[in-house]
């Protein structure tokens, strides 16, 4: 069964970027430590990354994140979805309007202008079709940015929340959660590694 999974790295003080994020500074000032686990040599970090990439049938992201990953300082042959794992899911970008051009033309981009629920619904259809072709269950991964993940949780669109809790305190930046709808979480897994604590919750 296809599940909708929010998956994001966050600092101990609740930020998903440092201050002043932008296309040339995607994680903001001091934010590189948030994703150190994705490039770690710790075998548990590697397993978590590989399994997440392998289960991805479709990915949802917001327009600001798209502008970072598709920008000149964004993803390349060594750094991409899954930090270089061989994952080629369909990407669904929540945006007010489609961009005039796309740099990463080897990836499957769909631009959704009718809201987050429609983006998730379209991604689910894609992931279910990929599941049928692959003969295994694949999921929709809502990868960010923070506002997209928080909005999806608030809207009740998320089945599972995975947080990669990095041992850094950024002091300011882009918060993951602020005031939002109350949700009950059921803790399913806690995996501590040398670079992060990986937390998985079912969202009720």
PDB file of C-alpha atoms in Angstrom:
ATOM      1  CA  UNK A   1       0.000   0.000   0.000  1.00  0.00           C
ATOM      2  CA  UNK A   2       1.331   3.430  -0.926  1.00  0.00           C
ATOM      3  CA  UNK A   3       1.902   5.654   2.098  1.00  0.00           C
ATOM      4  CA  UNK A   4       2.537   9.391   2.277  1.00  0.00           C
ATOM      5  CA  UNK A   5       5.778   9.934   4.173  1.00  0.00           C
ATOM      6  CA  UNK A   6       7.203  13.260   5.285  1.00  0.00           C
ATOM      7  CA  UNK A   7      10.985  12.952   5.541  1.00  0.00           C
ATOM      8  CA  UNK A   8      13.215  15.841   6.616  1.00  0.00           C
ATOM      9  CA  UNK A   9      16.356  16.671   8.602  1.00  0.00           C
ATOM     10  CA  UNK A  10      15.983  19.027  11.552  1.00  0.00           C
ATOM     11  CA  UNK A  11      18.240  20.602  14.162  1.00  0.00           C
ATOM     12  CA  UNK A  12      17.866  20.029  17.887  1.00  0.00           C
ATOM     13  CA  UNK A  13      16.272  23.455  18.162  1.00  0.00           C
ATOM     14  CA  UNK A  14      13.752  22.759  15.423  1.00  0.00           C
ATOM     15  CA  UNK A  15      15.164  24.371  12.269  1.00  0.00           C
ATOM     16  CA  UNK A  16      15.428  22.817   8.800  1.00  0.00           C
ATOM     17  CA  UNK A  17      17.797  25.508   7.516  1.00  0.00           C
ATOM     18  CA  UNK A  18      20.124  27.998   9.109  1.00  0.00           C
ATOM     19  CA  UNK A  19      19.699  31.755   8.627  1.00  0.00           C
ATOM     20  CA  UNK A  20      19.624  33.293   5.133  1.00  0.00           C
ATOM     21  CA  UNK A  21      18.811  30.268   2.965  1.00  0.00           C
ATOM     22  CA  UNK A  22      18.611  30.779  -0.786  1.00  0.00           C
ATOM     23  CA  UNK A  23      19.484  29.221  -4.148  1.00  0.00           C
ATOM     24  CA  UNK A  24      23.226  29.658  -3.551  1.00  0.00           C
ATOM     25  CA  UNK A  25      22.983  28.743   0.137  1.00  0.00           C
ATOM     26  CA  UNK A  26      20.307  26.089   0.246  1.00  0.00           C
ATOM     27  CA  UNK A  27      20.660  25.052   3.885  1.00  0.00           C
ATOM     28  CA  UNK A  28      21.380  28.557   5.130  1.00  0.00           C
ATOM     29  CA  UNK A  29      24.331  29.686   7.212  1.00  0.00           C
ATOM     30  CA  UNK A  30      25.662  26.777   9.249  1.00  0.00           C
ATOM     31  CA  UNK A  31      23.014  24.390   7.967  1.00  0.00           C
ATOM     32  CA  UNK A  32      25.304  21.842   6.307  1.00  0.00           C
ATOM     33  CA  UNK A  33      25.389  19.828   9.520  1.00  0.00           C
ATOM     34  CA  UNK A  34      21.709  18.998   9.091  1.00  0.00           C
ATOM     35  CA  UNK A  35      22.501  16.592   6.266  1.00  0.00           C
ATOM     36  CA  UNK A  36      25.868  15.275   7.452  1.00  0.00           C
ATOM     37  CA  UNK A  37      24.197  11.917   8.096  1.00  0.00           C
ATOM     38  CA  UNK A  38      23.354  11.543   4.382  1.00  0.00           C
ATOM     39  CA  UNK A  39      27.063  11.621   3.493  1.00  0.00           C
ATOM     40  CA  UNK A  40      28.230   9.670   6.539  1.00  0.00           C
ATOM     41  CA  UNK A  41      30.275   6.475   6.461  1.00  0.00           C
ATOM     42  CA  UNK A  42      28.208   5.091   9.331  1.00  0.00           C
ATOM     43  CA  UNK A  43      26.636   1.883   7.967  1.00  0.00           C
ATOM     44  CA  UNK A  44      23.286   2.584   9.676  1.00  0.00           C
ATOM     45  CA  UNK A  45      23.079   6.018   8.045  1.00  0.00           C
ATOM     46  CA  UNK A  46      23.810   4.383   4.703  1.00  0.00           C
ATOM     47  CA  UNK A  47      21.147   1.735   5.215  1.00  0.00           C
ATOM     48  CA  UNK A  48      18.508   4.331   6.122  1.00  0.00           C
ATOM     49  CA  UNK A  49      19.379   6.422   3.066  1.00  0.00           C
ATOM     50  CA  UNK A  50      19.312   3.456   0.680  1.00  0.00           C
ATOM     51  CA  UNK A  51      16.019   2.148   2.022  1.00  0.00           C
ATOM     52  CA  UNK A  52      14.391   5.578   1.798  1.00  0.00           C
ATOM     53  CA  UNK A  53      15.543   6.060  -1.792  1.00  0.00           C
ATOM     54  CA  UNK A  54      14.447   2.549  -2.782  1.00  0.00           C
ATOM     55  CA  UNK A  55      10.918   3.015  -1.435  1.00  0.00           C
ATOM     56  CA  UNK A  56      10.345   6.355  -3.198  1.00  0.00           C
ATOM     57  CA  UNK A  57       7.785   6.101  -5.969  1.00  0.00           C
ATOM     58  CA  UNK A  58       7.178   9.848  -6.104  1.00  0.00           C
ATOM     59  CA  UNK A  59       8.491  12.932  -4.318  1.00  0.00           C
ATOM     60  CA  UNK A  60       6.666  16.162  -3.438  1.00  0.00           C
ATOM     61  CA  UNK A  61       8.542  19.408  -2.858  1.00  0.00           C
ATOM     62  CA  UNK A  62       7.785  23.108  -2.656  1.00  0.00           C
ATOM     63  CA  UNK A  63       8.863  25.690  -5.213  1.00  0.00           C
ATOM     64  CA  UNK A  64      11.587  27.230  -3.058  1.00  0.00           C
ATOM     65  CA  UNK A  65      13.241  23.841  -2.631  1.00  0.00           C
ATOM     66  CA  UNK A  66      12.924  23.182  -6.351  1.00  0.00           C
ATOM     67  CA  UNK A  67      14.684  26.478  -7.083  1.00  0.00           C
ATOM     68  CA  UNK A  68      17.556  25.340  -4.851  1.00  0.00           C
ATOM     69  CA  UNK A  69      17.962  21.816  -6.252  1.00  0.00           C
ATOM     70  CA  UNK A  70      17.484  22.885  -9.891  1.00  0.00           C
ATOM     71  CA  UNK A  71      19.652  25.984  -9.515  1.00  0.00           C
ATOM     72  CA  UNK A  72      23.308  26.241 -10.559  1.00  0.00           C
ATOM     73  CA  UNK A  73      24.503  25.218  -7.070  1.00  0.00           C
ATOM     74  CA  UNK A  74      21.944  22.428  -6.695  1.00  0.00           C
ATOM     75  CA  UNK A  75      21.873  18.741  -7.500  1.00  0.00           C
ATOM     76  CA  UNK A  76      24.468  17.260  -9.833  1.00  0.00           C
ATOM     77  CA  UNK A  77      25.794  13.830 -10.827  1.00  0.00           C
ATOM     78  CA  UNK A  78      27.214  13.250  -7.334  1.00  0.00           C
ATOM     79  CA  UNK A  79      24.599  14.942  -5.168  1.00  0.00           C
ATOM     80  CA  UNK A  80      20.938  14.429  -5.876  1.00  0.00           C
ATOM     81  CA  UNK A  81      17.871  12.786  -4.441  1.00  0.00           C
ATOM     82  CA  UNK A  82      19.007  10.315  -1.806  1.00  0.00           C
ATOM     83  CA  UNK A  83      22.439  12.002  -1.794  1.00  0.00           C
ATOM     84  CA  UNK A  84      23.474  10.182  -4.950  1.00  0.00           C
ATOM     85  CA  UNK A  85      21.495   6.967  -4.500  1.00  0.00           C
ATOM     86  CA  UNK A  86      20.216   5.564  -7.794  1.00  0.00           C
ATOM     87  CA  UNK A  87      16.649   6.728  -7.227  1.00  0.00           C
ATOM     88  CA  UNK A  88      14.611   8.209 -10.070  1.00  0.00           C
ATOM     89  CA  UNK A  89      11.128   8.824  -8.709  1.00  0.00           C
ATOM     90  CA  UNK A  90       8.758  11.312 -10.269  1.00  0.00           C
ATOM     91  CA  UNK A  91       9.033  14.772  -8.738  1.00  0.00           C
ATOM     92  CA  UNK A  92       5.919  16.855  -8.085  1.00  0.00           C
ATOM     93  CA  UNK A  93       6.558  20.529  -7.381  1.00  0.00           C
ATOM     94  CA  UNK A  94       3.966  22.652  -5.604  1.00  0.00           C
ATOM     95  CA  UNK A  95       4.155  26.065  -7.249  1.00  0.00           C
ATOM     96  CA  UNK A  96       2.184  29.114  -8.285  1.00  0.00           C
ATOM     97  CA  UNK A  97       3.441  28.771 -11.861  1.00  0.00           C
ATOM     98  CA  UNK A  98       5.742  26.433 -13.754  1.00  0.00           C
ATOM     99  CA  UNK A  99       9.298  27.655 -14.353  1.00  0.00           C
ATOM    100  CA  UNK A 100      10.271  28.886 -17.796  1.00  0.00           C
ATOM    101  CA  UNK A 101      13.066  26.295 -17.991  1.00  0.00           C
ATOM    102  CA  UNK A 102      14.433  23.325 -16.035  1.00  0.00           C
ATOM    103  CA  UNK A 103      18.141  22.574 -15.673  1.00  0.00           C
ATOM    104  CA  UNK A 104      17.785  18.947 -14.498  1.00  0.00           C
ATOM    105  CA  UNK A 105      16.024  17.709 -17.612  1.00  0.00           C
ATOM    106  CA  UNK A 106      16.938  14.057 -16.922  1.00  0.00           C
ATOM    107  CA  UNK A 107      14.493  13.996 -14.005  1.00  0.00           C
ATOM    108  CA  UNK A 108      10.710  13.626 -14.302  1.00  0.00           C
ATOM    109  CA  UNK A 109       9.182  16.930 -13.151  1.00  0.00           C
ATOM    110  CA  UNK A 110       5.484  17.714 -12.778  1.00  0.00           C
ATOM    111  CA  UNK A 111       4.476  21.220 -11.660  1.00  0.00           C
ATOM    112  CA  UNK A 112       1.223  21.394  -9.717  1.00  0.00           C
ATOM    113  CA  UNK A 113      -0.405  24.814  -9.437  1.00  0.00           C
ATOM    114  CA  UNK A 114      -3.672  23.823  -7.756  1.00  0.00           C
ATOM    115  CA  UNK A 115      -2.511  23.242  -4.192  1.00  0.00           C
ATOM    116  CA  UNK A 116      -0.756  20.816  -1.884  1.00  0.00           C
ATOM    117  CA  UNK A 117      -3.558  18.251  -1.715  1.00  0.00           C
ATOM    118  CA  UNK A 118      -3.575  17.994  -5.511  1.00  0.00           C
ATOM    119  CA  UNK A 119       0.213  17.620  -5.602  1.00  0.00           C
ATOM    120  CA  UNK A 120       0.061  14.777  -3.081  1.00  0.00           C
ATOM    121  CA  UNK A 121      -2.841  13.138  -4.917  1.00  0.00           C
ATOM    122  CA  UNK A 122      -1.011  13.273  -8.259  1.00  0.00           C
ATOM    123  CA  UNK A 123       2.139  11.900  -6.622  1.00  0.00           C
ATOM    124  CA  UNK A 124       0.125   9.041  -5.119  1.00  0.00           C
ATOM    125  CA  UNK A 125      -1.257   8.069  -8.531  1.00  0.00           C
ATOM    126  CA  UNK A 126       2.281   8.077  -9.918  1.00  0.00           C
ATOM    127  CA  UNK A 127       3.679   6.033  -7.009  1.00  0.00           C
ATOM    128  CA  UNK A 128       0.876   3.474  -7.300  1.00  0.00           C
ATOM    129  CA  UNK A 129       1.575   3.056 -11.015  1.00  0.00           C
ATOM    130  CA  UNK A 130       5.290   2.627 -10.265  1.00  0.00           C
ATOM    131  CA  UNK A 131       4.414   0.100  -7.552  1.00  0.00           C
ATOM    132  CA  UNK A 132       2.436  -1.960 -10.057  1.00  0.00           C
ATOM    133  CA  UNK A 133       5.339  -1.886 -12.512  1.00  0.00           C
ATOM    134  CA  UNK A 134       7.933  -2.749  -9.859  1.00  0.00           C
ATOM    135  CA  UNK A 135       5.845  -5.405  -8.144  1.00  0.00           C
ATOM    136  CA  UNK A 136       6.487  -3.839  -4.733  1.00  0.00           C
ATOM    137  CA  UNK A 137       4.928  -1.107  -2.624  1.00  0.00           C
ATOM    138  CA  UNK A 138       6.408   2.336  -3.231  1.00  0.00           C
ATOM    139  CA  UNK A 139       5.594   5.481  -1.291  1.00  0.00           C
ATOM    140  CA  UNK A 140       5.149   9.205  -1.783  1.00  0.00           C
ATOM    141  CA  UNK A 141       7.858  11.173   0.019  1.00  0.00           C
ATOM    142  CA  UNK A 142       7.166  14.789   0.981  1.00  0.00           C
ATOM    143  CA  UNK A 143      10.732  16.036   1.309  1.00  0.00           C
ATOM    144  CA  UNK A 144      10.320  19.731   1.965  1.00  0.00           C
ATOM    145  CA  UNK A 145      11.026  22.411   2.450  1.00  0.00           C
ATOM    146  CA  UNK A 146       9.898  22.878   5.976  1.00  0.00           C
ATOM    147  CA  UNK A 147       6.759  24.839   5.140  1.00  0.00           C
ATOM    148  CA  UNK A 148       5.598  22.140   2.720  1.00  0.00           C
ATOM    149  CA  UNK A 149       6.151  19.366   5.265  1.00  0.00           C
ATOM    150  CA  UNK A 150       4.449  21.325   8.049  1.00  0.00           C
ATOM    151  CA  UNK A 151       1.502  22.200   5.814  1.00  0.00           C
ATOM    152  CA  UNK A 152       1.089  18.563   4.780  1.00  0.00           C
ATOM    153  CA  UNK A 153       1.088  17.432   8.419  1.00  0.00           C
ATOM    154  CA  UNK A 154      -1.367  20.195   9.386  1.00  0.00           C
ATOM    155  CA  UNK A 155      -3.672  19.205   6.516  1.00  0.00           C
ATOM    156  CA  UNK A 156      -3.763  15.576   7.607  1.00  0.00           C
ATOM    157  CA  UNK A 157      -2.077  14.374   4.410  1.00  0.00           C
ATOM    158  CA  UNK A 158       0.800  12.511   6.078  1.00  0.00           C
ATOM    159  CA  UNK A 159       0.758   8.859   7.201  1.00  0.00           C
ATOM    160  CA  UNK A 160       4.331   8.716   8.492  1.00  0.00           C
ATOM    161  CA  UNK A 161       6.792  11.343   9.703  1.00  0.00           C
ATOM    162  CA  UNK A 162      10.523  10.638   9.590  1.00  0.00           C
ATOM    163  CA  UNK A 163      12.833  13.158  11.251  1.00  0.00           C
ATOM    164  CA  UNK A 164      16.602  12.987  11.025  1.00  0.00           C
ATOM    165  CA  UNK A 165      17.541  14.830  14.208  1.00  0.00           C
ATOM    166  CA  UNK A 166      20.967  16.386  13.715  1.00  0.00           C
ATOM    167  CA  UNK A 167      23.184  17.192  16.736  1.00  0.00           C
ATOM    168  CA  UNK A 168      23.386  20.884  15.898  1.00  0.00           C
ATOM    169  CA  UNK A 169      21.665  23.991  17.275  1.00  0.00           C
ATOM    170  CA  UNK A 170      21.274  26.674  14.616  1.00  0.00           C
ATOM    171  CA  UNK A 171      19.723  29.380  16.766  1.00  0.00           C
ATOM    172  CA  UNK A 172      17.561  30.666  13.920  1.00  0.00           C
ATOM    173  CA  UNK A 173      16.584  29.841  10.378  1.00  0.00           C
ATOM    174  CA  UNK A 174      13.552  28.100   8.899  1.00  0.00           C
ATOM    175  CA  UNK A 175      11.502  26.397  11.629  1.00  0.00           C
ATOM    176  CA  UNK A 176       9.900  23.067  10.876  1.00  0.00           C
ATOM    177  CA  UNK A 177       6.810  23.524  13.022  1.00  0.00           C
ATOM    178  CA  UNK A 178       5.185  26.595  14.496  1.00  0.00           C
ATOM    179  CA  UNK A 179       1.510  26.980  15.395  1.00  0.00           C
ATOM    180  CA  UNK A 180      -0.461  24.278  13.663  1.00  0.00           C
ATOM    181  CA  UNK A 181      -3.151  21.676  14.077  1.00  0.00           C
ATOM    182  CA  UNK A 182      -2.574  19.284  16.991  1.00  0.00           C
ATOM    183  CA  UNK A 183      -1.602  15.766  15.929  1.00  0.00           C
ATOM    184  CA  UNK A 184      -1.049  12.511  17.792  1.00  0.00           C
ATOM    185  CA  UNK A 185       2.137  10.692  16.839  1.00  0.00           C
ATOM    186  CA  UNK A 186       2.887   7.031  17.497  1.00  0.00           C
ATOM    187  CA  UNK A 187       6.606   6.359  17.772  1.00  0.00           C
ATOM    188  CA  UNK A 188       7.658   3.442  15.586  1.00  0.00           C
ATOM    189  CA  UNK A 189      11.448   3.532  15.320  1.00  0.00           C
ATOM    190  CA  UNK A 190      14.400   5.283  16.893  1.00  0.00           C
ATOM    191  CA  UNK A 191      17.786   4.647  15.291  1.00  0.00           C
ATOM    192  CA  UNK A 192      20.744   6.512  16.803  1.00  0.00           C
ATOM    193  CA  UNK A 193      23.892   6.781  14.686  1.00  0.00           C
ATOM    194  CA  UNK A 194      27.158   8.688  14.957  1.00  0.00           C
ATOM    195  CA  UNK A 195      25.680  11.662  13.074  1.00  0.00           C
ATOM    196  CA  UNK A 196      21.933  11.766  13.813  1.00  0.00           C
ATOM    197  CA  UNK A 197      18.994  10.238  15.607  1.00  0.00           C
ATOM    198  CA  UNK A 198      16.516   8.901  13.060  1.00  0.00           C
ATOM    199  CA  UNK A 199      12.930   9.080  14.356  1.00  0.00           C
ATOM    200  CA  UNK A 200       9.890   7.539  12.685  1.00  0.00           C
ATOM    201  CA  UNK A 201       6.304   8.207  13.739  1.00  0.00           C
ATOM    202  CA  UNK A 202       2.896   7.215  12.490  1.00  0.00           C
ATOM    203  CA  UNK A 203       0.706  10.323  12.263  1.00  0.00           C
ATOM    204  CA  UNK A 204      -2.858  10.057  13.519  1.00  0.00           C
TER     205      UNK A 204
END
